[in-house]
Amino acid sequence: MNTSGAGGVSTEPNFQPGSPHSVPRPGEATVDPAALENGGRRFPEGFLFGAGTAAYQIEGATTADGRTPSIWDTFSERPGAVKDGHTGHIAVDHYHRYREDVALMRGLGLNAYRFSVSWSRVQPAGSGPANPAGLDFYRRLVDELLTAGIEPWLTLYHWDLPQPLEDAGGWPARDTAQRFADYAEIVHNALGDRVKHITTLNEPWCSAFLGYASGVHAPGRREPAAAIRAVHHLLLAHGLAVDAMRAQGRDTQLGITLNLYAVSPATESPEDAEAARRIDGLSNRLFLDPVLRGQYPEDVVADLAPVTDFSHVRDGDLAIISRPLSMLGINYYSRYVVSAPPPGPHGRIDWRGPEPRGASVGSEAVRFVYRGVPVTAMEWEIDAPGLTEVLKRVATEYPSVPLYVTENGAAFHDEVGPDGTINDIERCAYLDAHLRACQDAIAAGVPLRGYFAWSLLDNFEWAWGYTRRFGLFYVDYRDQRRIPKASARWYSSVIAQRALPAEPLVLDGATPAPGSAPPEPRPAS
C-alpha cells in the first residue's frame, strides 16, 4: 500500500457541511427540512454531537519528534498479526494534516471531537520526563479545535501502551497503573486549562481480553490469568489517574469509556440463560460494578475461580477504582446472542472447554450465535434497540451519572462511484437507527448528554488494517485525499437541524446464515 504523496481535503462544490441548505446528490440520504417541521424528532437543547478517532489509528508519524514504539507498533510488525501486513506507521497522516481534518470537523458542524493522546509520544519511555515536542502537537491540535469552535474531548489511553512498559510486564503488572497516573498528571497539567472533558481509558475490556487472553490485539499474549490481572490494573490506573488529575485543582470533567453490550440467550433454556449471565458478567458487570459500585460481582469472581483467586486485588483498590465520575462514556456496536456448549458425557457443561483459549476467560466454550439479521462489514449484527437497552440498564441499575455514547458506527464496503462520490446509504441508515435509539433512551429518562459517531475518518482498523472503513470521510490511502461520504452530509444536516426526520431510513446489510457463529466475541473499534 502506498500512503505517500500530497493530499488534502476534497473541495467538491456541492458539499457545504454544517449548512442546512446543503444540496445532496440524487439518491443520497439527507434530512428533509419539511419532515422536520411536520413531526421530526428533535434532540434536547445542549445535546452534544461529535465524532471520534484514536491516535494510533490516524496519526502516523510514529518516529517523529521523539515518539517511540507502542505495543501496536511492535504488534503490527509481527508476521500475520495484522491483515495484509498493514501498520499504523503512516495511517492517515493526521499528525501533519490535523489542520485540514479540523476544517472537516468545522464543516460538519461538530460540537465536539473525541481524540486520544499517544502515551509514547508524550512520555517516550513510559515513565520519566515528558517529551515537549509530543505535548506541543496536542497543544496545537487543541488550539485549532477551540479556534474552530469545537470542544476537545481527550482520551488518555486508546490501547497504545509504550513498549518499555510492556517489556516490564504490561498491564498485568501493578506498577503500570502508577505509571499511567504519572502520565495522566503530565497531560492534564499541560492541557487541562483548555480541555474540559477527559476520559482515562477507552474500552479496558479490549485492552485486557483481546491483548492478553485471545491475543488478537497488541501485545498479542494468550495468558488468561494475566488478562484478569490486566482488568484490575487498568481499572486501578483509571482511579489513580482521576485522583492525580483532581489533585491539580481544575474543574475538568473526568470519566471512563466502557464498551458495553446487550446480551441475550439464544433460546429460553436454562443453559443458554446461564451462558448469557456469564458473558454479561464478563463483558459488562466486571467493569461497571467496580467503577460505579466499588465491588466486583460475586458471580463473576466465582466464574473466574478456575483462572484466578483475585489475590492481586489489594485493600483500598476498589475505593480508588470507584472514585465519583463526572461522566461515563458508553461505546456500543452490537448485541451478543449466546448459547451454552453441549453437555459432556455425564450431562455436565464444561464452560471452559477442553482447550480453553479466547477472550471469554472462564467461559471460553460459550458460543456466539448469529440470528440471521443484517450485519456490517465487520460481521457485527445491527441491533439499534440494544443501545437503548444498554443505556436504560446503566441508568436504572447503577448510581446516576451523566452518560455519553462515545462511540457508535459501522464499517461497510465503501466504494468510490464513477462520479467520485461515496453513497454509503447503509451507514446513514445505521446512524439514523442508533440516534433514534438514543432518543428513545432520553424519552425513558436516561441522562444521555451526547453522541459521538465513529469515526471521523477511515483509518487503521487494528487487526483488520486498512481493509475496513468506518469513516464519515473516505480516505484514499494512495494520496491521503479525504472525500465526504453521503453519511457525512447526512450527519451534518442532522447536527444543523438538531433533529432526525419523522420517517426512519430502513436498509438491509449483509445477512449471515442463522446460527452460524463467530469464533470470538466481537471487539469494539
JSON list of C-alpha atoms in Angstrom, two decimals, residues 144-302:
[
{"chain": "A", "resi": 144, "resn": "GLU", "atom": "CA", "xyz": [-7.03, 24.53, 16.40]},
{"chain": "A", "resi": 145, "resn": "LEU", "atom": "CA", "xyz": [-10.18, 22.87, 17.73]},
{"chain": "A", "resi": 146, "resn": "LEU", "atom": "CA", "xyz": [-11.02, 25.74, 20.05]},
{"chain": "A", "resi": 147, "resn": "THR", "atom": "CA", "xyz": [-10.46, 28.28, 17.29]},
{"chain": "A", "resi": 148, "resn": "ALA", "atom": "CA", "xyz": [-12.92, 26.28, 15.17]},
{"chain": "A", "resi": 149, "resn": "GLY", "atom": "CA", "xyz": [-15.50, 26.32, 17.98]},
{"chain": "A", "resi": 150, "resn": "ILE", "atom": "CA", "xyz": [-15.14, 22.58, 18.62]},
{"chain": "A", "resi": 151, "resn": "GLU", "atom": "CA", "xyz": [-14.89, 21.22, 22.14]},
{"chain": "A", "resi": 152, "resn": "PRO", "atom": "CA", "xyz": [-11.91, 18.86, 22.62]},
{"chain": "A", "resi": 153, "resn": "TRP", "atom": "CA", "xyz": [-12.69, 15.56, 24.37]},
{"chain": "A", "resi": 154, "resn": "LEU", "atom": "CA", "xyz": [-9.43, 13.87, 25.28]},
{"chain": "A", "resi": 155, "resn": "THR", "atom": "CA", "xyz": [-8.90, 10.17, 25.90]},
{"chain": "A", "resi": 156, "resn": "LEU", "atom": "CA", "xyz": [-5.68, 9.37, 27.71]},
{"chain": "A", "resi": 157, "resn": "TYR", "atom": "CA", "xyz": [-5.42, 5.73, 26.64]},
{"chain": "A", "resi": 158, "resn": "HIS", "atom": "CA", "xyz": [-6.72, 4.07, 23.50]},
{"chain": "A", "resi": 159, "resn": "TRP", "atom": "CA", "xyz": [-4.69, 0.85, 23.61]},
{"chain": "A", "resi": 160, "resn": "ASP", "atom": "CA", "xyz": [-1.18, 2.11, 22.70]},
{"chain": "A", "resi": 161, "resn": "LEU", "atom": "CA", "xyz": [0.92, 1.23, 25.75]},
{"chain": "A", "resi": 162, "resn": "PRO", "atom": "CA", "xyz": [4.58, 2.32, 25.43]},
{"chain": "A", "resi": 163, "resn": "GLN", "atom": "CA", "xyz": [6.63, -0.75, 24.57]},
{"chain": "A", "resi": 164, "resn": "PRO", "atom": "CA", "xyz": [9.06, -0.29, 27.51]},
{"chain": "A", "resi": 165, "resn": "LEU", "atom": "CA", "xyz": [6.14, -0.73, 29.92]},
{"chain": "A", "resi": 166, "resn": "GLU", "atom": "CA", "xyz": [5.04, -3.92, 28.16]},
{"chain": "A", "resi": 167, "resn": "ASP", "atom": "CA", "xyz": [8.62, -5.16, 28.39]},
{"chain": "A", "resi": 168, "resn": "ALA", "atom": "CA", "xyz": [8.38, -4.57, 32.14]},
{"chain": "A", "resi": 169, "resn": "GLY", "atom": "CA", "xyz": [5.19, -6.68, 32.38]},
{"chain": "A", "resi": 170, "resn": "GLY", "atom": "CA", "xyz": [2.46, -4.59, 30.77]},
{"chain": "A", "resi": 171, "resn": "TRP", "atom": "CA", "xyz": [-0.99, -4.21, 32.26]},
{"chain": "A", "resi": 172, "resn": "PRO", "atom": "CA", "xyz": [-0.76, -7.47, 34.24]},
{"chain": "A", "resi": 173, "resn": "ALA", "atom": "CA", "xyz": [1.95, -5.70, 36.29]},
{"chain": "A", "resi": 174, "resn": "ARG", "atom": "CA", "xyz": [0.67, -3.43, 39.06]},
{"chain": "A", "resi": 175, "resn": "ASP", "atom": "CA", "xyz": [3.35, -0.81, 38.50]},
{"chain": "A", "resi": 176, "resn": "THR", "atom": "CA", "xyz": [1.84, 0.05, 35.10]},
{"chain": "A", "resi": 177, "resn": "ALA", "atom": "CA", "xyz": [-1.16, 1.56, 36.90]},
{"chain": "A", "resi": 178, "resn": "GLN", "atom": "CA", "xyz": [1.05, 4.02, 38.74]},
{"chain": "A", "resi": 179, "resn": "ARG", "atom": "CA", "xyz": [2.94, 4.88, 35.57]},
{"chain": "A", "resi": 180, "resn": "PHE", "atom": "CA", "xyz": [-0.40, 5.71, 33.95]},
{"chain": "A", "resi": 181, "resn": "ALA", "atom": "CA", "xyz": [-1.32, 8.05, 36.80]},
{"chain": "A", "resi": 182, "resn": "ASP", "atom": "CA", "xyz": [2.00, 9.87, 36.32]},
{"chain": "A", "resi": 183, "resn": "TYR", "atom": "CA", "xyz": [1.30, 10.19, 32.59]},
{"chain": "A", "resi": 184, "resn": "ALA", "atom": "CA", "xyz": [-2.23, 11.47, 33.27]},
{"chain": "A", "resi": 185, "resn": "GLU", "atom": "CA", "xyz": [-0.82, 14.14, 35.56]},
{"chain": "A", "resi": 186, "resn": "ILE", "atom": "CA", "xyz": [1.57, 15.30, 32.82]},
{"chain": "A", "resi": 187, "resn": "VAL", "atom": "CA", "xyz": [-1.14, 15.56, 30.17]},
{"chain": "A", "resi": 188, "resn": "HIS", "atom": "CA", "xyz": [-3.65, 17.22, 32.47]},
{"chain": "A", "resi": 189, "resn": "ASN", "atom": "CA", "xyz": [-1.06, 19.73, 33.63]},
{"chain": "A", "resi": 190, "resn": "ALA", "atom": "CA", "xyz": [-0.28, 20.66, 30.01]},
{"chain": "A", "resi": 191, "resn": "LEU", "atom": "CA", "xyz": [-3.80, 20.69, 28.56]},
{"chain": "A", "resi": 192, "resn": "GLY", "atom": "CA", "xyz": [-6.26, 20.87, 31.44]},
{"chain": "A", "resi": 193, "resn": "ASP", "atom": "CA", "xyz": [-6.56, 24.66, 31.18]},
{"chain": "A", "resi": 194, "resn": "ARG", "atom": "CA", "xyz": [-8.25, 24.22, 27.76]},
{"chain": "A", "resi": 195, "resn": "VAL", "atom": "CA", "xyz": [-9.55, 20.63, 27.71]},
{"chain": "A", "resi": 196, "resn": "LYS", "atom": "CA", "xyz": [-12.57, 20.35, 29.99]},
{"chain": "A", "resi": 197, "resn": "HIS", "atom": "CA", "xyz": [-13.53, 16.70, 29.31]},
{"chain": "A", "resi": 198, "resn": "ILE", "atom": "CA", "xyz": [-11.05, 13.84, 29.78]},
{"chain": "A", "resi": 199, "resn": "THR", "atom": "CA", "xyz": [-11.69, 10.12, 29.81]},
{"chain": "A", "resi": 200, "resn": "THR", "atom": "CA", "xyz": [-8.99, 7.91, 31.26]},
{"chain": "A", "resi": 201, "resn": "LEU", "atom": "CA", "xyz": [-9.34, 4.62, 29.37]},
{"chain": "A", "resi": 202, "resn": "ASN", "atom": "CA", "xyz": [-11.06, 3.53, 26.20]},
{"chain": "A", "resi": 203, "resn": "GLU", "atom": "CA", "xyz": [-12.56, 0.03, 26.44]},
{"chain": "A", "resi": 204, "resn": "PRO", "atom": "CA", "xyz": [-10.43, -1.71, 29.06]},
{"chain": "A", "resi": 205, "resn": "TRP", "atom": "CA", "xyz": [-12.25, -4.95, 28.11]},
{"chain": "A", "resi": 206, "resn": "CYS", "atom": "CA", "xyz": [-10.42, -4.88, 24.77]},
{"chain": "A", "resi": 207, "resn": "SER", "atom": "CA", "xyz": [-7.06, -3.98, 26.29]},
{"chain": "A", "resi": 208, "resn": "ALA", "atom": "CA", "xyz": [-7.28, -6.84, 28.79]},
{"chain": "A", "resi": 209, "resn": "PHE", "atom": "CA", "xyz": [-9.04, -9.67, 26.97]},
{"chain": "A", "resi": 210, "resn": "LEU", "atom": "CA", "xyz": [-8.02, -9.10, 23.36]},
{"chain": "A", "resi": 211, "resn": "GLY", "atom": "CA", "xyz": [-4.49, -8.11, 24.30]},
{"chain": "A", "resi": 212, "resn": "TYR", "atom": "CA", "xyz": [-3.72, -10.70, 26.99]},
{"chain": "A", "resi": 213, "resn": "ALA", "atom": "CA", "xyz": [-6.22, -13.56, 26.56]},
{"chain": "A", "resi": 214, "resn": "SER", "atom": "CA", "xyz": [-7.12, -14.10, 22.90]},
{"chain": "A", "resi": 215, "resn": "GLY", "atom": "CA", "xyz": [-4.00, -12.33, 21.62]},
{"chain": "A", "resi": 216, "resn": "VAL", "atom": "CA", "xyz": [-5.75, -10.85, 18.58]},
{"chain": "A", "resi": 217, "resn": "HIS", "atom": "CA", "xyz": [-4.76, -7.34, 19.66]},
{"chain": "A", "resi": 218, "resn": "ALA", "atom": "CA", "xyz": [-1.47, -5.95, 20.95]},
{"chain": "A", "resi": 219, "resn": "PRO", "atom": "CA", "xyz": [0.57, -7.14, 22.74]},
{"chain": "A", "resi": 220, "resn": "GLY", "atom": "CA", "xyz": [-0.70, -10.50, 21.45]},
{"chain": "A", "resi": 221, "resn": "ARG", "atom": "CA", "xyz": [-0.37, -12.56, 24.63]},
{"chain": "A", "resi": 222, "resn": "ARG", "atom": "CA", "xyz": [-2.56, -15.58, 25.46]},
{"chain": "A", "resi": 223, "resn": "GLU", "atom": "CA", "xyz": [-2.45, -15.77, 29.23]},
{"chain": "A", "resi": 224, "resn": "PRO", "atom": "CA", "xyz": [-5.92, -15.91, 30.84]},
{"chain": "A", "resi": 225, "resn": "ALA", "atom": "CA", "xyz": [-4.74, -15.20, 34.39]},
{"chain": "A", "resi": 226, "resn": "ALA", "atom": "CA", "xyz": [-2.68, -12.27, 33.16]},
{"chain": "A", "resi": 227, "resn": "ALA", "atom": "CA", "xyz": [-5.76, -10.91, 31.40]},
{"chain": "A", "resi": 228, "resn": "ILE", "atom": "CA", "xyz": [-7.70, -10.79, 34.68]},
{"chain": "A", "resi": 229, "resn": "ARG", "atom": "CA", "xyz": [-4.82, -9.03, 36.40]},
{"chain": "A", "resi": 230, "resn": "ALA", "atom": "CA", "xyz": [-4.81, -6.60, 33.48]},
{"chain": "A", "resi": 231, "resn": "VAL", "atom": "CA", "xyz": [-8.52, -5.87, 34.04]},
{"chain": "A", "resi": 232, "resn": "HIS", "atom": "CA", "xyz": [-7.83, -4.89, 37.63]},
{"chain": "A", "resi": 233, "resn": "HIS", "atom": "CA", "xyz": [-4.72, -2.84, 36.95]},
{"chain": "A", "resi": 234, "resn": "LEU", "atom": "CA", "xyz": [-6.41, -0.97, 34.09]},
{"chain": "A", "resi": 235, "resn": "LEU", "atom": "CA", "xyz": [-9.26, -0.03, 36.43]},
{"chain": "A", "resi": 236, "resn": "LEU", "atom": "CA", "xyz": [-6.82, 0.84, 39.20]},
{"chain": "A", "resi": 237, "resn": "ALA", "atom": "CA", "xyz": [-4.94, 3.03, 36.70]},
{"chain": "A", "resi": 238, "resn": "HIS", "atom": "CA", "xyz": [-8.20, 4.81, 35.95]},
{"chain": "A", "resi": 239, "resn": "GLY", "atom": "CA", "xyz": [-8.83, 5.55, 39.63]},
{"chain": "A", "resi": 240, "resn": "LEU", "atom": "CA", "xyz": [-5.26, 6.65, 40.32]},
{"chain": "A", "resi": 241, "resn": "ALA", "atom": "CA", "xyz": [-5.38, 8.94, 37.28]},
{"chain": "A", "resi": 242, "resn": "VAL", "atom": "CA", "xyz": [-8.64, 10.51, 38.45]},
{"chain": "A", "resi": 243, "resn": "ASP", "atom": "CA", "xyz": [-7.00, 11.21, 41.82]},
{"chain": "A", "resi": 244, "resn": "ALA", "atom": "CA", "xyz": [-3.88, 12.64, 40.20]},
{"chain": "A", "resi": 245, "resn": "MET", "atom": "CA", "xyz": [-5.82, 14.98, 37.91]},
{"chain": "A", "resi": 246, "resn": "ARG", "atom": "CA", "xyz": [-8.26, 16.14, 40.59]},
{"chain": "A", "resi": 247, "resn": "ALA", "atom": "CA", "xyz": [-5.32, 16.94, 42.85]},
{"chain": "A", "resi": 248, "resn": "GLN", "atom": "CA", "xyz": [-4.35, 19.66, 40.36]},
{"chain": "A", "resi": 249, "resn": "GLY", "atom": "CA", "xyz": [-7.44, 21.63, 41.34]},
{"chain": "A", "resi": 250, "resn": "ARG", "atom": "CA", "xyz": [-9.08, 22.19, 37.97]},
{"chain": "A", "resi": 251, "resn": "ASP", "atom": "CA", "xyz": [-12.75, 21.76, 37.11]},
{"chain": "A", "resi": 252, "resn": "THR", "atom": "CA", "xyz": [-12.13, 19.10, 34.44]},
{"chain": "A", "resi": 253, "resn": "GLN", "atom": "CA", "xyz": [-14.96, 16.66, 33.82]},
{"chain": "A", "resi": 254, "resn": "LEU", "atom": "CA", "xyz": [-13.43, 13.18, 34.28]},
{"chain": "A", "resi": 255, "resn": "GLY", "atom": "CA", "xyz": [-14.73, 9.78, 33.24]},
{"chain": "A", "resi": 256, "resn": "ILE", "atom": "CA", "xyz": [-14.01, 6.43, 31.63]},
{"chain": "A", "resi": 257, "resn": "THR", "atom": "CA", "xyz": [-15.29, 4.80, 28.45]},
{"chain": "A", "resi": 258, "resn": "LEU", "atom": "CA", "xyz": [-16.59, 1.22, 28.54]},
{"chain": "A", "resi": 259, "resn": "ASN", "atom": "CA", "xyz": [-17.68, -0.92, 25.59]},
{"chain": "A", "resi": 260, "resn": "LEU", "atom": "CA", "xyz": [-20.99, -2.44, 26.63]},
{"chain": "A", "resi": 261, "resn": "TYR", "atom": "CA", "xyz": [-23.28, -4.99, 25.03]},
{"chain": "A", "resi": 262, "resn": "ALA", "atom": "CA", "xyz": [-26.86, -6.06, 25.19]},
{"chain": "A", "resi": 263, "resn": "VAL", "atom": "CA", "xyz": [-26.59, -9.81, 25.89]},
{"chain": "A", "resi": 264, "resn": "SER", "atom": "CA", "xyz": [-29.37, -12.29, 25.08]},
{"chain": "A", "resi": 265, "resn": "PRO", "atom": "CA", "xyz": [-29.69, -16.09, 25.36]},
{"chain": "A", "resi": 266, "resn": "ALA", "atom": "CA", "xyz": [-30.21, -17.84, 22.03]},
{"chain": "A", "resi": 267, "resn": "THR", "atom": "CA", "xyz": [-33.13, -19.86, 23.46]},
{"chain": "A", "resi": 268, "resn": "GLU", "atom": "CA", "xyz": [-35.24, -19.93, 26.61]},
{"chain": "A", "resi": 269, "resn": "SER", "atom": "CA", "xyz": [-33.30, -22.88, 28.02]},
{"chain": "A", "resi": 270, "resn": "PRO", "atom": "CA", "xyz": [-31.71, -22.52, 31.47]},
{"chain": "A", "resi": 271, "resn": "GLU", "atom": "CA", "xyz": [-28.35, -23.42, 29.93]},
{"chain": "A", "resi": 272, "resn": "ASP", "atom": "CA", "xyz": [-28.49, -20.54, 27.45]},
{"chain": "A", "resi": 273, "resn": "ALA", "atom": "CA", "xyz": [-29.63, -18.20, 30.22]},
{"chain": "A", "resi": 274, "resn": "GLU", "atom": "CA", "xyz": [-26.54, -19.25, 32.17]},
{"chain": "A", "resi": 275, "resn": "ALA", "atom": "CA", "xyz": [-24.38, -18.56, 29.11]},
{"chain": "A", "resi": 276, "resn": "ALA", "atom": "CA", "xyz": [-25.88, -15.07, 28.86]},
{"chain": "A", "resi": 277, "resn": "ARG", "atom": "CA", "xyz": [-25.27, -14.42, 32.56]},
{"chain": "A", "resi": 278, "resn": "ARG", "atom": "CA", "xyz": [-21.64, -15.40, 32.18]},
{"chain": "A", "resi": 279, "resn": "ILE", "atom": "CA", "xyz": [-20.97, -13.24, 29.12]},
{"chain": "A", "resi": 280, "resn": "ASP", "atom": "CA", "xyz": [-22.88, -10.30, 30.55]},
{"chain": "A", "resi": 281, "resn": "GLY", "atom": "CA", "xyz": [-20.77, -10.61, 33.68]},
{"chain": "A", "resi": 282, "resn": "LEU", "atom": "CA", "xyz": [-17.50, -10.74, 31.79]},
{"chain": "A", "resi": 283, "resn": "SER", "atom": "CA", "xyz": [-18.34, -8.06, 29.21]},
{"chain": "A", "resi": 284, "resn": "ASN", "atom": "CA", "xyz": [-20.38, -5.58, 31.24]},
{"chain": "A", "resi": 285, "resn": "ARG", "atom": "CA", "xyz": [-20.58, -6.10, 35.01]},
{"chain": "A", "resi": 286, "resn": "LEU", "atom": "CA", "xyz": [-16.88, -6.89, 35.53]},
{"chain": "A", "resi": 287, "resn": "PHE", "atom": "CA", "xyz": [-16.26, -3.23, 34.63]},
{"chain": "A", "resi": 288, "resn": "LEU", "atom": "CA", "xyz": [-19.46, -1.42, 35.59]},
{"chain": "A", "resi": 289, "resn": "ASP", "atom": "CA", "xyz": [-19.62, -2.85, 39.12]},
{"chain": "A", "resi": 290, "resn": "PRO", "atom": "CA", "xyz": [-16.14, -1.86, 40.34]},
{"chain": "A", "resi": 291, "resn": "VAL", "atom": "CA", "xyz": [-16.27, 1.56, 38.67]},
{"chain": "A", "resi": 292, "resn": "LEU", "atom": "CA", "xyz": [-19.79, 2.52, 39.81]},
{"chain": "A", "resi": 293, "resn": "ARG", "atom": "CA", "xyz": [-20.34, 0.31, 42.88]},
{"chain": "A", "resi": 294, "resn": "GLY", "atom": "CA", "xyz": [-16.84, -0.30, 44.24]},
{"chain": "A", "resi": 295, "resn": "GLN", "atom": "CA", "xyz": [-17.05, -4.10, 44.07]},
{"chain": "A", "resi": 296, "resn": "TYR", "atom": "CA", "xyz": [-16.50, -6.97, 41.71]},
{"chain": "A", "resi": 297, "resn": "PRO", "atom": "CA", "xyz": [-19.66, -9.04, 41.03]},
{"chain": "A", "resi": 298, "resn": "GLU", "atom": "CA", "xyz": [-19.54, -12.16, 43.17]},
{"chain": "A", "resi": 299, "resn": "ASP", "atom": "CA", "xyz": [-20.88, -14.46, 40.45]},
{"chain": "A", "resi": 300, "resn": "VAL", "atom": "CA", "xyz": [-18.18, -13.34, 38.01]},
{"chain": "A", "resi": 301, "resn": "VAL", "atom": "CA", "xyz": [-15.47, -13.85, 40.62]},
{"chain": "A", "resi": 302, "resn": "ALA", "atom": "CA", "xyz": [-16.85, -17.38, 41.07]}
]
